[in-house]
Amino acid sequence: MIHISDNAKEQQLIPVFRLGFRPFFLAGTIFSVISALVWVALLTGKTTLPSQMSPSFWHAHEMLFGFTGAIILGFLLTAVQNWTGSSGLKGKKLALLFTIWLLSRLALFILPPSLFWITFLLEVSWMPLAAIALAKSVISAKQWKNLFFVPLLITMSTLNAISLLAVHSYQYITSQQAIWSMFFLVLFIIAVMGGRVIPFFTAKGTNAEKPVVILGLEYLCLAPLLLLAIIIWFPSLSAFSVPLTLLCGLAHLIRLLRWKPLTTLPVPLLWSLHLSYFLLALGLIFYPLGILLPGLDSTSMIHISAIGGIGGVILAMISRVSLGHTGRPLNPSKWMNIAFIATALSALSRGFLPYLLPDLPLMAYAISALFWCSAFVLFIIFYAKMLFSARLDKRPG
């Protein structure tokens, strides 16, 4: 586990703004719960969306850019301090970046179309600002291998801008292309980081040897995700998406099996990562099958990767990172076992319940949202206090 300690100067800062993981993990998870509840309310007609976008676009955009983007920033702004040995973004600068992210979430939901440009300027500023802070630390320390996260953040912000401008100009196909491109880019980030940390954590936590990396398999796991993020912009190449996605899903499944997931069953912070990675692979495998086979819906299938893969990996990682970076042992509450399982149930419910309840699709979506909210509410209950508090090993005696 990466160990980052607060120095004496940091003791003067409000704990929640001492490192990037604190505000972004907490607010991101709270936002994900609120967003899921609002999404169900929108689907059932219990509320309306007064903002400048359709409910379906708002849901997809906010879960990818708003929620997932916040968690990615929280992780990177924390990890960069360990990578470089220099102080990460904190204090007033971190508070400002967080405030812009928060205002962006509110603006996207409540501001009318006439105030679109206020929303747009807020929304396209927070990722580049984070990229600048990240680049300064990485370049000054000459940690070139981690510099690739900077263009990734810029690319994510560009996709964000394209999606918003497209919706504003009624170019709905373009907006969907941006959303799908962002989705595959997020999967790529998770695959890269998962390949770094999951086998390392597993070997360390089970006292086993880390499996030897097979470069060909790594390329099959990573390259198709980048290609899919690009192909979505070229309809003439769409036929390639089916074999690419299927090949990628199978490669990820083989990659996971080489990490020996069954050995992790006694350790919740390990099996939760393996379970989530399995769901990521499963969604990629079933997505093309949903295109090829009658009776299967590809959109439902890819939600297995979106909820179980992205959401599940996020929950497992932030549970681990939050414990380690607040000076606590890596022993989460037993209730977090329920949270990890609930995330998986949310993914499987969204993927398969629409077929079991063909006449009640909204109920299937609501059940999935209920599992999702249960998982992240448990995180909020057990982690909010520690994210608001100083490190245990750095509190004044």
Coordinates of C-alpha atoms in Angstrom, one line a residue:
M1 CA 0.0 0.0 0.0
I2 CA 1.3 3.5 -0.9
H3 CA 2.1 5.3 2.3
I4 CA 1.6 9.1 2.3
S5 CA 2.1 11.0 5.6
D6 CA 1.0 14.4 6.6
N7 CA 3.8 16.8 7.5
A8 CA 3.8 19.4 10.2
K9 CA 2.5 22.1 7.8
E10 CA -0.4 19.9 6.8
Q11 CA -1.6 19.7 10.4
Q12 CA -2.7 23.3 10.0
L13 CA -5.0 22.4 7.0
I14 CA -8.6 21.1 7.3
P15 CA -8.1 17.3 7.1
V16 CA -10.6 16.9 4.2
F17 CA -8.3 19.1 2.0
R18 CA -5.0 17.5 2.9
L19 CA -4.9 15.1 0.0
G20 CA -7.0 14.7 -3.2
F21 CA -8.6 11.4 -2.2
R22 CA -10.4 12.9 0.8
P23 CA -12.9 15.3 -0.9
F24 CA -13.2 13.6 -4.2
F25 CA -13.7 10.1 -2.8
L26 CA -16.3 11.2 -0.3
A27 CA -18.2 13.7 -2.5
G28 CA -17.9 11.4 -5.5
T29 CA -19.6 8.5 -3.7
I30 CA -22.3 10.8 -2.3
F31 CA -22.9 12.2 -5.7
S32 CA -23.2 8.7 -7.2
V33 CA -25.9 7.7 -4.7
I34 CA -27.9 11.0 -5.4
S35 CA -27.5 10.5 -9.1
A36 CA -28.8 6.9 -9.0
L37 CA -31.8 8.0 -7.0
V38 CA -32.5 10.9 -9.3
W39 CA -32.1 8.7 -12.4
V40 CA -34.8 6.3 -11.0
A41 CA -37.0 9.3 -10.2
L42 CA -36.6 10.6 -13.8
L43 CA -37.4 7.2 -15.3
T44 CA -40.5 6.8 -13.3
G45 CA -41.7 10.4 -13.9
K46 CA -41.4 11.4 -10.3
T47 CA -39.2 14.4 -11.2
T48 CA -38.1 16.3 -14.3
L49 CA -34.7 17.6 -15.4
P50 CA -34.7 21.4 -15.8
S51 CA -31.1 21.4 -17.3
Q52 CA -30.0 21.6 -20.9
M53 CA -29.9 17.9 -21.6
S54 CA -32.0 14.8 -21.8
P55 CA -32.3 12.6 -18.7
S56 CA -30.5 9.6 -20.5
F57 CA -27.6 11.8 -21.5
W58 CA -27.4 13.4 -18.1
H59 CA -27.3 10.0 -16.4
A60 CA -24.5 8.6 -18.7
H61 CA -22.5 11.8 -18.6
E62 CA -22.6 12.2 -14.9
M63 CA -21.7 8.7 -14.0
L64 CA -18.7 8.8 -16.4
F65 CA -17.5 12.3 -16.1
G66 CA -18.9 13.5 -12.8
F67 CA -18.6 10.4 -10.6
T68 CA -15.8 8.4 -12.2
G69 CA -13.9 11.5 -13.1
A70 CA -13.9 12.6 -9.5
I71 CA -12.6 9.3 -8.3
I72 CA -9.8 9.3 -10.9
L73 CA -8.8 12.8 -9.9
G74 CA -8.8 11.8 -6.2
F75 CA -6.6 8.8 -6.9
L76 CA -4.1 10.6 -9.2
L77 CA -3.8 13.7 -7.0
T78 CA -3.0 11.4 -4.1
A79 CA -0.7 8.9 -5.9
V80 CA 1.4 11.6 -7.5
Q81 CA 2.8 12.6 -4.1
N82 CA 4.2 9.1 -3.7
W83 CA 5.4 8.9 -7.3
T84 CA 7.3 12.1 -7.1
G85 CA 8.2 12.6 -3.4
S86 CA 6.8 16.2 -3.7
S87 CA 3.8 17.6 -2.0
G88 CA 0.5 17.0 -3.9
L89 CA -2.3 19.4 -4.4
K90 CA -3.8 20.4 -1.1
G91 CA -5.3 23.2 1.0
K92 CA -6.8 26.1 -0.8
K93 CA -5.8 24.9 -4.3
L94 CA -7.4 21.5 -3.7
A95 CA -10.5 23.2 -2.2
L96 CA -10.8 25.4 -5.3
L97 CA -10.5 22.5 -7.7
F98 CA -13.1 20.6 -5.7
T99 CA -15.5 23.6 -5.7
I100 CA -15.3 23.9 -9.5
W101 CA -16.2 20.1 -9.8
L102 CA -19.1 20.5 -7.4
L103 CA -20.4 23.7 -9.1
S104 CA -20.2 21.8 -12.4
R105 CA -22.4 19.0 -11.0
L106 CA -25.0 21.5 -9.8
A107 CA -24.9 23.6 -13.0
L108 CA -25.5 20.6 -15.2
F109 CA -28.6 19.7 -13.3
I110 CA -30.2 23.0 -12.5
L111 CA -29.1 25.7 -14.9
P112 CA -31.4 26.4 -17.8
P113 CA -30.2 26.3 -21.5
S114 CA -29.8 30.1 -21.6
L115 CA -26.9 29.7 -19.1
F116 CA -25.2 26.9 -21.0
W117 CA -21.9 28.7 -21.4
I118 CA -21.5 29.1 -17.6
T119 CA -22.1 25.3 -17.3
F120 CA -19.7 24.6 -20.1
L121 CA -16.8 26.8 -18.7
L122 CA -17.2 25.2 -15.3
E123 CA -17.3 21.7 -16.6
V124 CA -14.3 21.9 -19.0
S125 CA -12.0 23.5 -16.5
W126 CA -11.6 21.1 -13.6
M127 CA -9.9 18.3 -15.4
P128 CA -7.3 20.5 -17.2
L129 CA -6.5 22.2 -13.9
A130 CA -5.9 18.8 -12.3
A131 CA -3.8 17.8 -15.3
I132 CA -1.6 20.9 -14.9
A133 CA -1.0 20.2 -11.2
L134 CA -0.2 16.6 -12.0
A135 CA 2.1 17.5 -14.8
K136 CA 4.1 20.0 -12.7
S137 CA 4.8 17.3 -10.1
V138 CA 5.6 14.5 -12.5
I139 CA 7.9 16.6 -14.8
S140 CA 9.8 18.2 -11.9
A141 CA 10.5 14.7 -10.6
K142 CA 11.2 13.3 -14.1
Q143 CA 8.7 10.5 -13.5
W144 CA 8.1 10.1 -17.2
K145 CA 6.3 6.7 -17.0
N146 CA 3.4 8.4 -15.1
L147 CA 3.2 11.4 -17.4
F148 CA 0.8 9.6 -19.7
F149 CA -2.0 10.3 -17.2
V150 CA -1.8 14.0 -18.2
P151 CA -2.8 13.6 -21.8
L152 CA -5.4 11.1 -20.6
L153 CA -7.0 13.8 -18.5
I154 CA -6.8 16.3 -21.3
T155 CA -8.5 13.7 -23.6
M156 CA -11.2 13.1 -21.1
S157 CA -11.8 16.8 -20.8
T158 CA -11.9 17.1 -24.6
L159 CA -14.5 14.4 -24.8
N160 CA -16.5 16.2 -22.0
A161 CA -16.4 19.4 -24.0
I162 CA -17.5 17.6 -27.2
S163 CA -20.4 15.8 -25.5
L164 CA -21.7 19.1 -24.0
L165 CA -21.3 21.1 -27.2
A166 CA -23.0 18.4 -29.2
V167 CA -26.0 18.2 -26.9
H168 CA -26.3 22.0 -27.0
S169 CA -26.3 22.0 -30.8
Y170 CA -28.7 19.0 -31.0
Q171 CA -26.0 16.7 -32.5
Y172 CA -27.1 13.7 -30.5
I173 CA -25.1 11.1 -32.4
T174 CA -21.9 13.0 -31.7
S175 CA -22.8 13.4 -28.0
Q176 CA -23.3 9.6 -27.8
Q177 CA -20.0 9.0 -29.6
A178 CA -18.2 11.1 -27.0
I179 CA -19.9 9.2 -24.2
W180 CA -18.9 5.8 -25.6
S181 CA -15.4 7.0 -26.3
M182 CA -15.1 8.1 -22.6
F183 CA -16.5 4.8 -21.5
F184 CA -13.8 2.8 -23.3
L185 CA -11.2 5.2 -22.1
V186 CA -12.2 4.7 -18.5
L187 CA -12.1 0.9 -19.0
F188 CA -8.6 1.4 -20.4
I189 CA -7.5 3.4 -17.3
I190 CA -8.9 0.7 -15.0
A191 CA -7.2 -2.0 -17.1
V192 CA -3.9 -0.2 -16.9
M193 CA -4.1 0.5 -13.1
G194 CA -5.6 -2.9 -12.5
G195 CA -2.7 -4.6 -14.2
R196 CA -0.3 -2.7 -12.0
V197 CA -2.0 -3.1 -8.6
I198 CA -4.2 -6.2 -8.5
P199 CA -1.5 -8.8 -9.1
F200 CA 0.8 -6.8 -6.7
F201 CA -1.8 -6.6 -4.0
T202 CA -2.7 -10.3 -4.5
A203 CA 0.9 -11.5 -4.3
K204 CA 1.5 -9.5 -1.2
G205 CA -1.8 -10.4 0.5
T206 CA -1.6 -14.1 -0.2
N207 CA 2.2 -14.6 0.2
A208 CA 2.4 -15.8 -3.4
E209 CA 4.6 -14.9 -6.3
K210 CA 3.4 -12.3 -8.7
P211 CA 2.7 -13.9 -12.1
V212 CA 5.1 -13.1 -14.9
V213 CA 3.7 -10.5 -17.3
I214 CA 2.9 -11.8 -20.8
L215 CA 3.3 -8.8 -23.1
G216 CA 1.1 -10.3 -25.8
L217 CA -1.8 -10.8 -23.4
E218 CA -1.3 -7.3 -22.0
Y219 CA -1.6 -5.8 -25.5
L220 CA -4.8 -7.8 -26.1
C221 CA -6.2 -6.4 -22.9
L222 CA -5.3 -2.7 -23.5
A223 CA -5.0 -2.0 -27.2
P224 CA -8.6 -3.0 -28.1
L225 CA -10.0 -0.6 -25.5
L226 CA -8.1 2.3 -27.1
L227 CA -9.1 1.2 -30.6
L228 CA -12.8 1.0 -29.5
A229 CA -12.6 4.5 -28.1
I230 CA -11.4 5.6 -31.5
I231 CA -13.5 3.4 -33.8
I232 CA -16.7 4.8 -32.3
W233 CA -16.0 8.0 -34.2
F234 CA -15.9 6.1 -37.6
P235 CA -19.2 4.4 -38.3
S236 CA -17.6 2.7 -41.4
L237 CA -15.4 0.8 -39.0
S238 CA -18.2 -0.3 -36.5
A239 CA -18.1 -3.9 -37.7
F240 CA -14.7 -4.2 -36.1
S241 CA -16.1 -3.4 -32.6
V242 CA -17.7 -6.8 -32.2
P243 CA -14.6 -9.0 -32.6
L244 CA -12.5 -6.4 -30.8
T245 CA -14.7 -6.3 -27.8
L246 CA -15.1 -10.1 -27.6
L247 CA -11.4 -10.6 -28.0
C248 CA -10.7 -8.0 -25.3
G249 CA -13.2 -9.5 -22.9
L250 CA -11.7 -13.0 -23.2
A251 CA -8.1 -11.5 -22.8
H252 CA -9.2 -9.8 -19.6
L253 CA -10.7 -13.1 -18.3
I254 CA -7.4 -15.0 -19.0
R255 CA -5.5 -12.1 -17.4
L256 CA -7.7 -12.4 -14.3
L257 CA -7.3 -16.2 -14.1
R258 CA -3.5 -15.8 -14.1
W259 CA -3.8 -13.7 -11.0
K260 CA -5.4 -16.7 -9.1
P261 CA -8.6 -15.1 -7.9
L262 CA -9.6 -18.1 -5.7
T263 CA -6.6 -17.6 -3.4
T264 CA -8.0 -14.1 -2.4
L265 CA -11.3 -15.4 -0.9
P266 CA -10.1 -14.9 2.7
V267 CA -9.2 -11.2 2.0
P268 CA -12.2 -8.9 1.2
L269 CA -10.0 -6.1 -0.2
L270 CA -8.6 -8.6 -2.6
W271 CA -11.6 -10.7 -3.7
S272 CA -13.6 -7.5 -4.2
L273 CA -11.1 -6.4 -6.8
H274 CA -11.0 -9.8 -8.5
L275 CA -14.8 -10.0 -8.6
S276 CA -15.1 -6.5 -10.1
Y277 CA -12.5 -7.3 -12.7
F278 CA -14.4 -10.5 -13.6
L279 CA -17.5 -8.4 -14.2
L280 CA -15.6 -6.0 -16.3
A281 CA -14.5 -8.9 -18.5
L282 CA -18.0 -10.5 -18.5
G283 CA -19.6 -7.3 -19.7
L284 CA -17.1 -7.0 -22.6
I285 CA -17.8 -10.6 -23.6
F286 CA -21.6 -10.3 -23.4
Y287 CA -21.7 -6.9 -25.1
P288 CA -20.9 -8.2 -28.6
L289 CA -23.1 -11.3 -28.0
G290 CA -25.9 -8.8 -27.4
I291 CA -25.3 -7.4 -30.9
L292 CA -25.1 -10.8 -32.6
L293 CA -27.7 -12.9 -30.8
P294 CA -31.5 -12.1 -30.9
G295 CA -33.0 -11.7 -27.5
L296 CA -30.0 -10.1 -25.9
D297 CA -29.6 -6.3 -25.5
S298 CA -26.1 -5.0 -25.9
T299 CA -26.8 -1.9 -23.8
S300 CA -27.9 -4.1 -20.8
M301 CA -24.9 -6.3 -21.2
I302 CA -22.3 -3.4 -21.3
H303 CA -23.8 -2.2 -18.0
I304 CA -22.2 -5.2 -16.4
S305 CA -18.8 -3.7 -17.2
A306 CA -20.0 -0.2 -16.3
I307 CA -21.5 -1.0 -12.9
G308 CA -19.6 -4.1 -11.9
G309 CA -16.3 -3.3 -13.5
I310 CA -16.0 0.5 -13.2
G311 CA -18.2 0.9 -10.1
G312 CA -16.9 -2.3 -8.4
V313 CA -13.2 -1.6 -8.9
I314 CA -13.8 2.0 -7.7
L315 CA -15.4 0.8 -4.5
A316 CA -12.8 -1.8 -3.8
M317 CA -9.9 0.7 -4.5
I318 CA -11.2 3.7 -2.6
S319 CA -11.9 1.4 0.4
R320 CA -8.3 0.3 0.4
V321 CA -6.8 3.7 -0.4
S322 CA -8.8 5.5 2.2
L323 CA -7.7 3.1 4.9
G324 CA -4.0 3.2 4.0
H325 CA -3.8 7.0 3.5
T326 CA -5.5 7.7 6.8
G327 CA -3.1 5.6 8.8
R328 CA -5.4 2.7 9.4
P329 CA -4.8 -1.1 8.9
L330 CA -6.2 -2.6 5.8
N331 CA -9.1 -4.3 7.6
P332 CA -12.4 -2.8 6.4
S333 CA -15.6 -3.2 8.4
K334 CA -17.4 -6.6 7.8
W335 CA -20.3 -4.5 6.4
M336 CA -18.1 -3.6 3.4
N337 CA -18.3 -7.3 2.3
I338 CA -22.0 -6.6 1.8
A339 CA -21.1 -3.4 -0.1
F340 CA -18.8 -5.2 -2.5
I341 CA -21.4 -7.9 -3.1
A342 CA -24.1 -5.3 -3.6
T343 CA -22.1 -3.6 -6.3
A344 CA -21.9 -7.0 -8.2
L345 CA -25.6 -7.6 -7.7
S346 CA -26.3 -4.1 -9.1
A347 CA -24.4 -5.0 -12.2
L348 CA -26.0 -8.4 -12.7
S349 CA -29.5 -7.0 -12.0
R350 CA -29.0 -4.3 -14.6
G351 CA -27.7 -6.8 -17.1
F352 CA -30.0 -9.7 -16.7
L353 CA -33.2 -8.7 -14.8
P354 CA -34.7 -6.9 -17.8
Y355 CA -35.0 -10.4 -19.3
L356 CA -36.5 -11.9 -16.2
L357 CA -38.9 -9.0 -15.8
P358 CA -39.7 -8.1 -19.5
D359 CA -42.9 -6.4 -18.5
L360 CA -41.4 -4.4 -15.7
P361 CA -38.1 -3.0 -17.0
L362 CA -38.3 0.0 -14.7
M363 CA -38.4 -2.3 -11.7
A364 CA -35.2 -4.0 -12.9
Y365 CA -33.5 -0.6 -13.2
A366 CA -34.8 0.4 -9.7
I367 CA -33.5 -2.9 -8.2
S368 CA -30.1 -2.3 -9.7
A369 CA -30.0 1.3 -8.4
L370 CA -31.0 0.1 -5.0
F371 CA -28.1 -2.3 -4.8
W372 CA -25.8 0.5 -6.1
C373 CA -27.0 2.9 -3.5
S374 CA -26.7 0.4 -0.7
A375 CA -23.1 -0.3 -1.6
F376 CA -22.0 3.3 -1.7
V377 CA -24.1 4.4 1.3
L378 CA -22.2 1.7 3.3
F379 CA -18.9 3.3 2.2
I380 CA -20.1 6.7 3.2
I381 CA -21.2 5.5 6.6
F382 CA -17.9 3.8 7.4
Y383 CA -15.5 6.1 5.7
A384 CA -16.8 9.6 6.0
K385 CA -15.5 10.2 9.5
M386 CA -12.0 9.0 8.6
L387 CA -11.9 11.2 5.4
F388 CA -12.8 14.2 7.5
S389 CA -10.3 13.3 10.2
A390 CA -6.5 13.6 10.5
R391 CA -4.4 10.5 10.0
L392 CA -4.4 8.2 13.0
D393 CA -0.6 8.0 13.1
K394 CA -0.2 11.8 12.8
R395 CA -2.6 13.1 15.4
P396 CA -1.1 15.2 18.2
G397 CA -0.8 13.2 21.4

